[in-house]
C-alpha positions as MATLAB code, in Angstrom:
seq = 'MSPALEVQQGRTTRTAITIAGALTFSMIATGCTVANSGAGTAASADTLRIVLQEEPPTLEACDVSMTSIGVVTRSNITEPLMERNPSEGTLEPKLADSWTQVSDREWTFALHPGVTFSDGSPLEAEDAAHSIERAVNSDLGCNVEGYVFGDADLDVRIVDPLTISVAAPAADPILPLKLSFIEMVPRTYSMTERVREPIGTGPYAIDNWEYGQRLSLVRNETYWGDKPDYARATYQWRSEGSVRASMVSNGEAEIATSLGPEDGAGDLGVSYPNNETTAVRIQLEEPPLDDMRVRQAINYAVNRDGIVDALFQGLGKPAAQLISDGVIGYNDELTPWPYDPEKAQQLIDEARADGVPVDAPIRLIGRTGQFPKVNETLEVVQHALSKIGMNVSIEMTDSAGTAEYQERPFPNVGPYLLVIQHGNQAGDAAFTADQYLKSDGFQSAGGTAEFDERVDEAAALTGDARQEAYEQLFADEPADIMQMAFIAHMEGVLAKADSVDYTPNSATVDEMHLAAMTHVDSTETD';
ca = [
       7.271  -11.695   32.012;
       9.474  -11.168   28.887;
       8.102   -9.152   26.293;
       8.582  -12.380   23.708;
       6.450  -14.418   26.454;
       4.085  -11.626   26.872;
       3.426  -11.688   22.914;
       3.294  -15.685   22.873;
       0.071  -15.515   25.114;
      -2.062  -14.167   22.430;
      -2.310  -16.942   20.277;
      -5.384  -18.892   21.802;
      -7.653  -18.211   18.178;
      -5.142  -18.759   15.784;
      -6.683  -22.051   14.916;
     -10.280  -20.495   14.476;
      -8.477  -17.617   12.102;
      -6.729  -20.092   10.141;
      -9.922  -21.988    9.380;
     -11.734  -19.040    8.446;
      -8.925  -17.874    6.341;
      -9.007  -21.117    4.392;
     -12.823  -21.141    4.289;
     -12.499  -17.784    2.511;
     -10.121  -18.715   -0.117;
     -12.017  -21.891   -0.884;
     -15.132  -19.696   -1.504;
     -13.220  -17.743   -4.351;
     -11.867  -20.630   -5.771;
     -14.007  -21.329   -8.234;
     -13.384  -18.496  -11.103;
     -14.395  -18.352  -14.569;
     -12.069  -17.784  -17.416;
     -12.004  -14.278  -18.951;
      -9.694  -12.567  -21.492;
      -7.799  -14.809  -24.060;
      -7.384  -18.696  -23.880;
      -4.534  -20.628  -23.115;
      -3.106  -19.500  -20.062;
      -0.283  -22.296  -19.925;
       0.611  -23.386  -16.455;
       3.694  -25.888  -17.329;
       7.224  -24.870  -16.325;
       8.882  -23.103  -18.692;
      12.234  -21.260  -19.512;
      10.454  -18.445  -20.882;
       7.914  -17.899  -17.980;
       8.151  -16.235  -14.613;
       5.955  -17.943  -12.171;
       5.409  -15.538   -9.300;
       3.176  -16.487   -6.239;
       1.382  -13.664   -3.961;
      -0.201  -13.560   -0.865;
      -3.783  -12.788   -2.366;
      -5.201  -12.435   -5.492;
      -5.991   -8.261   -6.664;
      -9.611   -7.473   -6.592;
      -9.070   -5.645  -10.078;
      -6.025   -4.551  -11.937;
      -7.921   -1.392  -12.873;
      -5.202    1.502  -13.238;
      -6.566    4.364  -11.058;
      -6.423    1.828   -7.998;
      -2.845    1.048   -8.452;
      -2.278    2.784   -4.962;
      -3.659   -0.373   -3.171;
      -0.511   -2.625   -2.864;
      -2.294   -5.848   -4.139;
      -3.114   -3.949   -7.324;
      -0.143   -2.010   -7.811;
       2.039   -5.067   -7.277;
       0.822   -6.599  -10.569;
      -0.424   -3.506  -12.786;
       1.960   -0.532  -12.143;
       4.482   -0.358  -14.939;
       3.824   -4.031  -16.020;
       0.697   -3.305  -17.908;
       0.116    0.385  -17.714;
       2.717    3.156  -16.791;
       2.877    6.640  -15.730;
       4.109    9.752  -16.912;
       7.133    9.960  -14.518;
       8.543    7.159  -12.037;
      10.274    7.609   -9.008;
      13.769    6.064   -8.453;
      13.452    4.187   -5.071;
      17.070    4.413   -4.567;
      17.832    7.947   -5.364;
      14.711    9.313   -4.580;
      14.502   11.341   -8.325;
      11.783   11.527  -10.298;
      12.803    9.816  -14.037;
      11.360    9.928  -17.312;
       8.444    7.358  -18.110;
       5.952    8.202  -20.839;
       6.887   11.831  -20.552;
      10.259   12.521  -21.479;
      10.286   16.300  -19.859;
       8.403   18.451  -17.542;
       8.621   22.185  -16.981;
       7.344   24.437  -14.335;
       5.078   27.488  -15.704;
       4.386   28.908  -12.439;
       4.127   27.822   -8.825;
       0.848   25.788   -9.599;
       1.097   24.477  -13.423;
       3.607   22.478  -15.327;
       3.633   21.232  -18.845;
       4.324   17.430  -19.715;
       6.100   16.336  -23.168;
       5.192   12.783  -23.988;
       7.436   10.621  -25.730;
       6.947   10.193  -29.260;
       5.675    7.094  -30.930;
       4.330    5.135  -27.698;
       1.178    2.974  -28.419;
      -0.913    0.954  -25.871;
      -0.835   -2.681  -26.447;
      -3.872   -2.694  -28.829;
      -2.014   -0.949  -31.218;
      -3.541    2.692  -30.521;
      -1.007    5.664  -30.050;
      -0.540    7.267  -26.755;
      -1.269   10.864  -27.128;
      -2.046   14.380  -25.289;
      -5.573   13.426  -25.287;
      -4.982    9.811  -23.695;
      -2.947   11.459  -20.985;
      -5.213   14.171  -20.179;
      -8.251   11.880  -19.705;
      -6.292    9.494  -17.852;
      -5.407   12.353  -15.429;
      -9.073   13.626  -15.563;
     -10.627   10.027  -15.071;
      -8.131    9.273  -11.981;
      -8.708   12.668  -10.133;
     -11.442   14.808  -11.526;
     -14.153   12.178  -11.914;
     -16.747   10.585   -9.560;
     -15.057    7.243   -9.745;
     -13.330    7.651   -6.511;
     -10.366    6.259   -7.247;
      -8.212    5.123   -4.954;
      -5.382    7.242   -6.283;
      -7.250   10.527   -5.963;
      -7.801   10.042   -2.094;
      -4.147    8.515   -1.720;
      -2.618   11.501   -3.479;
      -4.767   14.451   -4.267;
      -7.981   14.218   -1.913;
     -10.829   16.647   -2.530;
      -8.583   18.945   -5.042;
      -9.258   18.802   -8.605;
      -7.092   19.587  -11.182;
      -6.875   21.894  -14.570;
      -5.631   19.551  -17.473;
      -5.216   21.232  -20.630;
      -4.007   19.774  -24.358;
      -1.384   22.181  -25.753;
      -0.487   20.022  -28.676;
      -0.865   16.358  -29.649;
       2.194   15.342  -27.401;
       1.894   18.083  -24.581;
      -0.203   18.466  -22.020;
      -0.694   21.345  -19.184;
      -1.692   20.583  -15.752;
      -2.541   23.033  -12.894;
      -2.975   22.524   -9.257;
      -5.621   24.582   -7.170;
      -3.334   26.097   -5.264;
       0.561   26.348   -5.102;
       2.106   22.466   -5.388;
       5.870   21.882   -5.509;
       5.590   18.314   -5.923;
       2.977   18.292   -8.489;
       5.176   16.007  -10.723;
       5.773   13.658   -8.222;
       1.805   13.430   -7.348;
       1.273   12.370  -11.342;
       3.699    9.854  -11.133;
       1.157    7.808   -9.441;
      -1.320    8.296  -12.155;
      -1.325    5.374  -14.676;
      -1.922    6.174  -18.422;
      -4.975    4.299  -20.324;
      -6.505    5.155  -23.556;
      -9.137    8.077  -23.955;
     -11.874    5.641  -24.574;
     -11.996    4.291  -20.981;
     -15.087    5.454  -19.081;
     -15.247    8.206  -16.496;
     -17.989    6.394  -14.725;
     -17.020    2.732  -14.360;
     -13.757    0.927  -13.588;
     -12.023   -1.423  -16.087;
     -10.756   -4.614  -14.126;
      -8.138   -5.517  -17.272;
      -7.046   -2.570  -18.471;
      -4.831   -1.760  -21.561;
      -1.944   -0.170  -20.995;
       1.331    0.710  -22.652;
       3.610   -1.374  -20.687;
       5.703   -4.335  -21.372;
       3.237   -6.792  -20.701;
      -0.491   -7.353  -21.376;
      -3.195   -9.302  -19.688;
      -3.783  -12.667  -21.653;
      -5.691  -14.812  -19.289;
      -7.443  -14.412  -15.824;
      -8.999  -17.214  -14.581;
     -10.392  -15.614  -11.371;
      -9.471  -17.336   -7.943;
      -7.014  -19.424   -9.713;
      -4.280  -17.195  -12.055;
      -3.609  -14.694  -13.904;
      -1.202  -14.723  -17.080;
       0.419  -11.895  -18.674;
       2.176  -11.946  -22.267;
       5.191   -9.616  -23.342;
       3.769   -6.872  -25.374;
       6.061   -7.201  -28.682;
       5.134   -3.532  -29.567;
       6.353   -2.181  -26.531;
       8.434    1.119  -26.924;
      10.719    0.393  -24.477;
      13.319   -2.232  -23.947;
      12.180   -5.482  -24.584;
      11.602   -7.517  -21.250;
      13.442  -10.681  -20.983;
      10.495  -13.405  -19.952;
       8.016  -13.540  -22.624;
       5.457  -14.594  -19.811;
       4.353  -13.965  -16.803;
       2.045  -16.140  -14.333;
       0.645  -15.248  -10.822;
      -0.983  -17.545   -8.306;
      -1.667  -16.709   -5.023;
      -1.544  -18.562   -1.789;
      -2.286  -17.434    2.057;
       0.045  -19.477    3.972;
       3.607  -17.774    3.408;
       4.860  -21.356    3.985;
       3.234  -22.797    1.254;
       4.408  -19.813   -1.092;
       8.055  -20.287   -0.146;
       7.859  -24.269   -0.649;
       6.577  -23.423   -4.355;
       9.889  -21.649   -5.052;
      12.204  -24.490   -3.485;
       9.879  -26.987   -4.963;
      10.230  -25.645   -8.489;
       6.618  -24.568   -8.552;
       7.402  -20.886   -9.011;
      10.400  -18.131   -9.417;
       9.326  -15.602   -6.846;
       6.942  -15.526   -3.827;
       6.375  -12.428   -2.205;
       5.628  -11.286    1.726;
       7.318  -14.031    3.548;
       8.175  -14.017    7.086;
      11.724  -15.419    8.436;
      10.021  -18.789    9.692;
       8.309  -19.763    6.415;
      11.123  -21.981    4.960;
      12.520  -19.923    2.257;
      16.185  -20.910    3.202;
      18.879  -19.788    0.858;
      16.428  -18.530   -1.485;
      15.171  -16.158    0.699;
      16.172  -12.434    0.172;
      15.227   -9.674    2.590;
      15.338   -6.157    1.750;
      13.829   -2.861    3.309;
      10.591   -1.778    2.265;
       8.637    1.464    2.914;
       5.595    0.051    5.117;
       4.700    0.924    8.722;
       2.134   -1.299   10.260;
      -0.217    0.377   12.646;
      -3.593    0.063   14.553;
      -5.942    2.989   13.225;
      -8.581    3.806   16.006;
     -11.717    5.137   14.842;
     -12.577    8.275   16.618;
     -16.082    8.950   16.507;
     -17.785    5.905   18.486;
     -17.459    5.434   22.117;
     -15.556    4.559   23.995;
     -12.841    5.149   21.126;
     -13.834    8.769   21.352;
     -12.187    9.271   24.752;
      -8.433   10.334   24.632;
      -7.699    8.175   27.522;
      -8.913    5.010   25.964;
      -6.585    5.665   22.599;
      -3.871    6.467   25.253;
      -4.539    3.201   27.031;
      -4.527    1.233   23.617;
      -1.050    2.622   22.738;
       0.427    1.690   26.308;
      -1.160   -1.858   26.001;
       0.706   -2.593   22.496;
       4.078   -4.541   23.260;
       5.604   -3.332   19.894;
       9.127   -4.726   20.816;
       7.596   -8.181   21.855;
       5.776   -8.295   18.224;
       9.076   -7.324   16.411;
      11.197   -9.906   18.369;
       8.870  -12.626   18.765;
       6.345  -12.605   15.584;
       8.794  -10.635   13.123;
      11.780  -12.125   14.322;
      13.576   -8.958   14.153;
      12.621   -8.202   10.751;
      11.640   -4.492   11.292;
      11.559   -2.081   14.392;
       9.263   -0.622   16.557;
       7.541    2.462   15.042;
       6.873    6.019   16.538;
       5.230    7.669   13.234;
       3.431    6.357   10.232;
       6.527    7.177    7.793;
       9.931    5.337    7.493;
      13.401    6.531    7.539;
      14.276    8.420    3.933;
      10.871    9.805    3.306;
      10.875   13.535    3.481;
       9.465   14.619    6.946;
      10.632   11.528    8.719;
      11.315   12.886   12.484;
      14.339   10.915   13.812;
      13.746   12.157   17.167;
      10.310   10.438   17.951;
      10.423    7.292   20.171;
       8.064    4.521   20.159;
       5.272    4.709   22.636;
       6.398    3.096   25.955;
       5.086   -0.500   26.946;
       3.148    0.223   29.883;
       0.158   -2.001   30.861;
      -0.224   -1.010   34.284;
      -0.663    2.577   33.005;
      -3.269    1.416   30.163;
      -5.197   -0.076   33.146;
      -5.185    3.263   35.221;
      -6.388    5.081   32.229;
      -9.270    2.552   31.452;
     -10.404    2.329   34.923;
     -10.364    6.346   34.878;
     -12.719    6.365   31.907;
     -15.085    3.984   33.152;
     -15.400    5.563   36.520;
     -16.576    8.702   33.866;
     -18.890    6.908   32.675;
     -17.001    5.901   29.170;
     -18.259    2.349   28.220;
     -15.047    0.939   27.955;
     -16.140   -2.689   27.993;
     -18.480   -1.807   24.627;
     -17.750   -4.463   21.825;
     -15.273   -3.443   19.485;
     -14.046   -4.914   16.077;
     -10.550   -5.255   15.378;
     -10.298   -5.776   11.834;
      -7.368   -7.063    9.669;
      -6.732   -8.104    5.983;
      -5.823  -11.875    5.445;
      -2.177  -11.923    3.886;
      -1.573   -8.504    4.536;
       1.759   -9.127    5.950;
       3.517  -12.080    7.544;
       2.277  -13.094   10.919;
      -0.682  -10.713   10.541;
      -3.338  -13.151   12.333;
      -0.705  -13.376   15.245;
      -0.249   -9.762   15.383;
      -4.096   -9.178   15.699;
      -4.393  -11.799   18.337;
      -1.521  -10.213   20.386;
      -3.229   -6.788   20.046;
      -6.549   -8.139   21.187;
      -5.291  -10.410   24.111;
      -3.144   -7.222   25.695;
      -6.471   -4.835   25.204;
      -8.589   -7.782   26.701;
      -6.137   -8.078   29.811;
      -7.199   -4.009   30.320;
     -10.859   -4.863   30.098;
     -11.552   -3.918   26.376;
     -14.277   -6.215   24.719;
     -12.243   -6.589   21.427;
     -13.029   -9.400   18.577;
     -11.117  -10.120   15.423;
     -12.612  -10.126   11.977;
     -10.123  -11.198    8.992;
     -11.048  -10.013    5.282;
      -9.816   -9.643    1.935;
      -8.726   -6.618    0.231;
     -12.103   -5.656   -1.061;
     -13.843   -5.951    2.509;
     -10.943   -4.148    4.189;
     -11.441   -0.843    1.808;
     -15.033   -0.623    2.986;
     -13.407    0.421    6.316;
     -10.061    1.688    5.509;
     -11.539    4.559    2.996;
     -14.046    7.286    3.440;
     -17.007    7.306    3.589;
     -16.435    5.131    6.461;
     -19.408    2.678    7.271;
     -21.444    3.627   10.355;
     -21.065   -0.085   12.092;
     -19.944    1.028   15.579;
     -16.438    1.275   17.242;
     -13.536   -0.654   15.299;
      -9.771   -0.852   15.252;
      -8.426   -1.330   11.874;
      -5.046   -2.757   11.364;
      -3.180   -0.917    8.304;
       0.000   -1.079    6.418;
       1.232    2.202    4.783;
       3.935    2.463    2.390;
       4.888    6.003    1.153;
       6.397    5.049   -2.071;
       6.857    8.407   -3.083;
       9.258    9.511   -0.392;
       7.526   12.474    0.377;
       5.669   13.071    3.828;
       2.736   15.125    1.962;
       1.374   11.640    0.629;
       0.892   10.397    4.332;
      -0.218   13.724    5.987;
      -2.969   14.507    3.529;
      -4.593   11.045    3.658;
      -4.002   10.303    7.187;
      -3.427   13.663    9.306;
      -6.409   15.741    7.898;
      -9.956   15.534    9.416;
     -11.152   14.555    6.099;
      -8.458   12.541    4.903;
      -8.841    9.634    2.704;
      -7.807    7.230    5.083;
      -8.237    9.510    8.196;
     -10.166    8.760   11.229;
     -10.489   12.322   12.279;
      -8.638   15.515   12.900;
      -8.995   19.110   13.919;
      -9.709   22.184   11.696;
      -6.347   23.662   13.298;
      -4.130   20.669   12.282;
      -5.663   20.619    9.101;
      -4.558   24.258    8.391;
      -0.921   23.181    9.558;
      -0.948   20.223    7.297;
      -1.877   22.505    4.558;
       0.629   24.900    5.218;
       3.694   22.075    5.113;
       2.470   21.255    1.828;
       3.137   24.791    0.354;
       6.635   24.823    1.429;
      10.261   23.551    0.237;
      13.604   22.500    1.383;
      14.424   22.602    4.898;
      11.179   24.446    5.871;
       9.076   21.655    4.462;
      11.022   18.972    6.506;
      10.912   20.793    9.707;
       7.072   21.521    9.424;
       6.416   17.758    8.573;
       8.541   16.819   11.593;
       6.702   18.828   14.070;
       3.128   17.481   12.704;
       4.454   13.998   13.053;
       5.799   14.853   16.590;
       2.470   16.363   17.659;
      -0.273   14.222   16.334;
      -0.360   11.719   19.269;
      -1.162   14.613   21.596;
      -3.604   16.545   19.436;
      -5.528   13.669   17.890;
      -4.198   10.449   18.383;
      -5.740    8.239   15.725;
      -2.839    5.507   15.596;
      -1.370    2.566   17.431;
       1.917    2.562   15.515;
       3.627   -1.023   15.561;
       6.582   -1.400   13.311;
       8.646   -0.356   10.284;
       8.696   -3.556    8.621;
      11.282   -5.318    6.396;
      10.232   -7.665    3.126;
      11.268  -10.936    2.442;
      10.739  -12.868   -0.664;
      11.819  -16.231   -2.148;
      13.688  -16.348   -5.488;
      14.679  -19.028   -7.674;
      18.361  -18.894   -8.409;
      17.681  -19.004  -11.988;
      16.184  -15.282  -11.850;
      18.235  -12.369  -11.500;
      16.422   -9.563   -9.561;
      17.046   -7.085   -6.725;
      14.118   -6.119   -4.709;
      13.962   -2.425   -3.387;
      11.944   -0.160   -0.973;
       9.040    0.139   -3.623;
       8.978   -3.683   -4.414;
       6.104   -4.623   -2.224;
       3.877   -1.874   -3.947;
       5.152   -2.232   -7.630;
       7.179   -5.237   -8.438;
       8.744   -4.904  -12.002;
       8.826   -7.827  -14.232;
      11.123   -5.940  -16.791;
      13.615   -5.766  -13.949;
      13.781   -9.635  -13.615;
      15.958  -11.598  -16.182;
      17.473  -14.971  -16.717;
      20.425  -15.843  -14.930;
      23.161  -17.181  -17.266;
      23.375  -20.886  -16.693;
      27.116  -20.790  -16.681;
      26.891  -18.430  -13.376;
      25.118  -20.911  -11.438;
      27.310  -23.937  -12.415;
];
């Protein structure tokens, strides 16, 4: 049987999953209006209409590392001190004009003068220091803390009204890059409670959020930077990719994200390389998943080539590690785990003979709208594991529901597999290794003390030594730990109306800058 046909066999439960997804959407579709009034939904040349695959659970600035939040909040409503250029990999000034290294663990940052928040209050060192303390040193449990800093607290000092000093607890050559993940918020924001609708210094401010229906942003007329082209941006969300694509082709939206090649975008579809890698994370603590042979069997059973060819229609490539090409630490000598269902069956049989409960119920959890063909991908994985005697059931949930299983502390609910999609938008393996390879990492299912030590040693290195250390870590993890069944390095597709000039890049899936979108001169389309 061909790989493509093998993939096609995993489609028996699609109708049930689709119905479940539709019911989930209908349950949240009754929202209440908050913030200002006058959202305005009619077509207007000065309004940019965007349709996403899911509604963000919040716009909290300290959670922008979550894709569904960052794609709206980051550098639209709030802004960081520095920003990484996704094309060149360089760190560029944003709210900080410059930064200076004081020691191997301390840096100072000079803020741009004259910046104000959208409510008119000035951005000063006290706000920047508070934002860092709130995101990293508080008990809020911010996503950016786990994603970037782990358990390490920072020493933050105000040098003068426009200068702060930040020191890591140990040598950290990429501290400025890490700080670029922290969005600035006013000093008045709580250290114990999240803010669903933040005030920021960005080119747009929240105007109206009708929960479950639409979100409207309005241009910040006091913005310190260049004035964005569009006066307003509205977001809606539709779980079906074909519906999102048709909204652009029918003139109901200008931008639709996270499309598959079969969704019908046609000439309006724009493909681009993104930095996302899709994988199945295997929880290591509960039997039968605590047995290395079972985890190896899962890897042998997954037909990566078939998934990429039949489901993704070639938009991506089978993955052998969690980071993609272009990220510091990427190991270009690794090859994807071979597809060998007979070997998978042999390993399961050996584990069963030794008393491992290989047929224990296991939950396979995925997020609705996580990527095109996510439902079908889970069906294929479930089918493959069922064929070798594992008892796997699919559960689809939303962003908030997935976070319960994705981030520490994990729930004590028995064995489960979680479909994840990791994008290293920072361009350095440290952001992946700290949270996914360390035994206590924010999104790690487990590890060893020895491997933890190697991760810490790699983080303190620079240059070629840093690259080589991370390469070796990614090569050794499957043999030492194996908490992942990698699937694919993804490519993105969005639909774009001819009236909009916008070029997506590798960061678009995580942060889609509205200020980068401009009107196309009507004479250019005549």
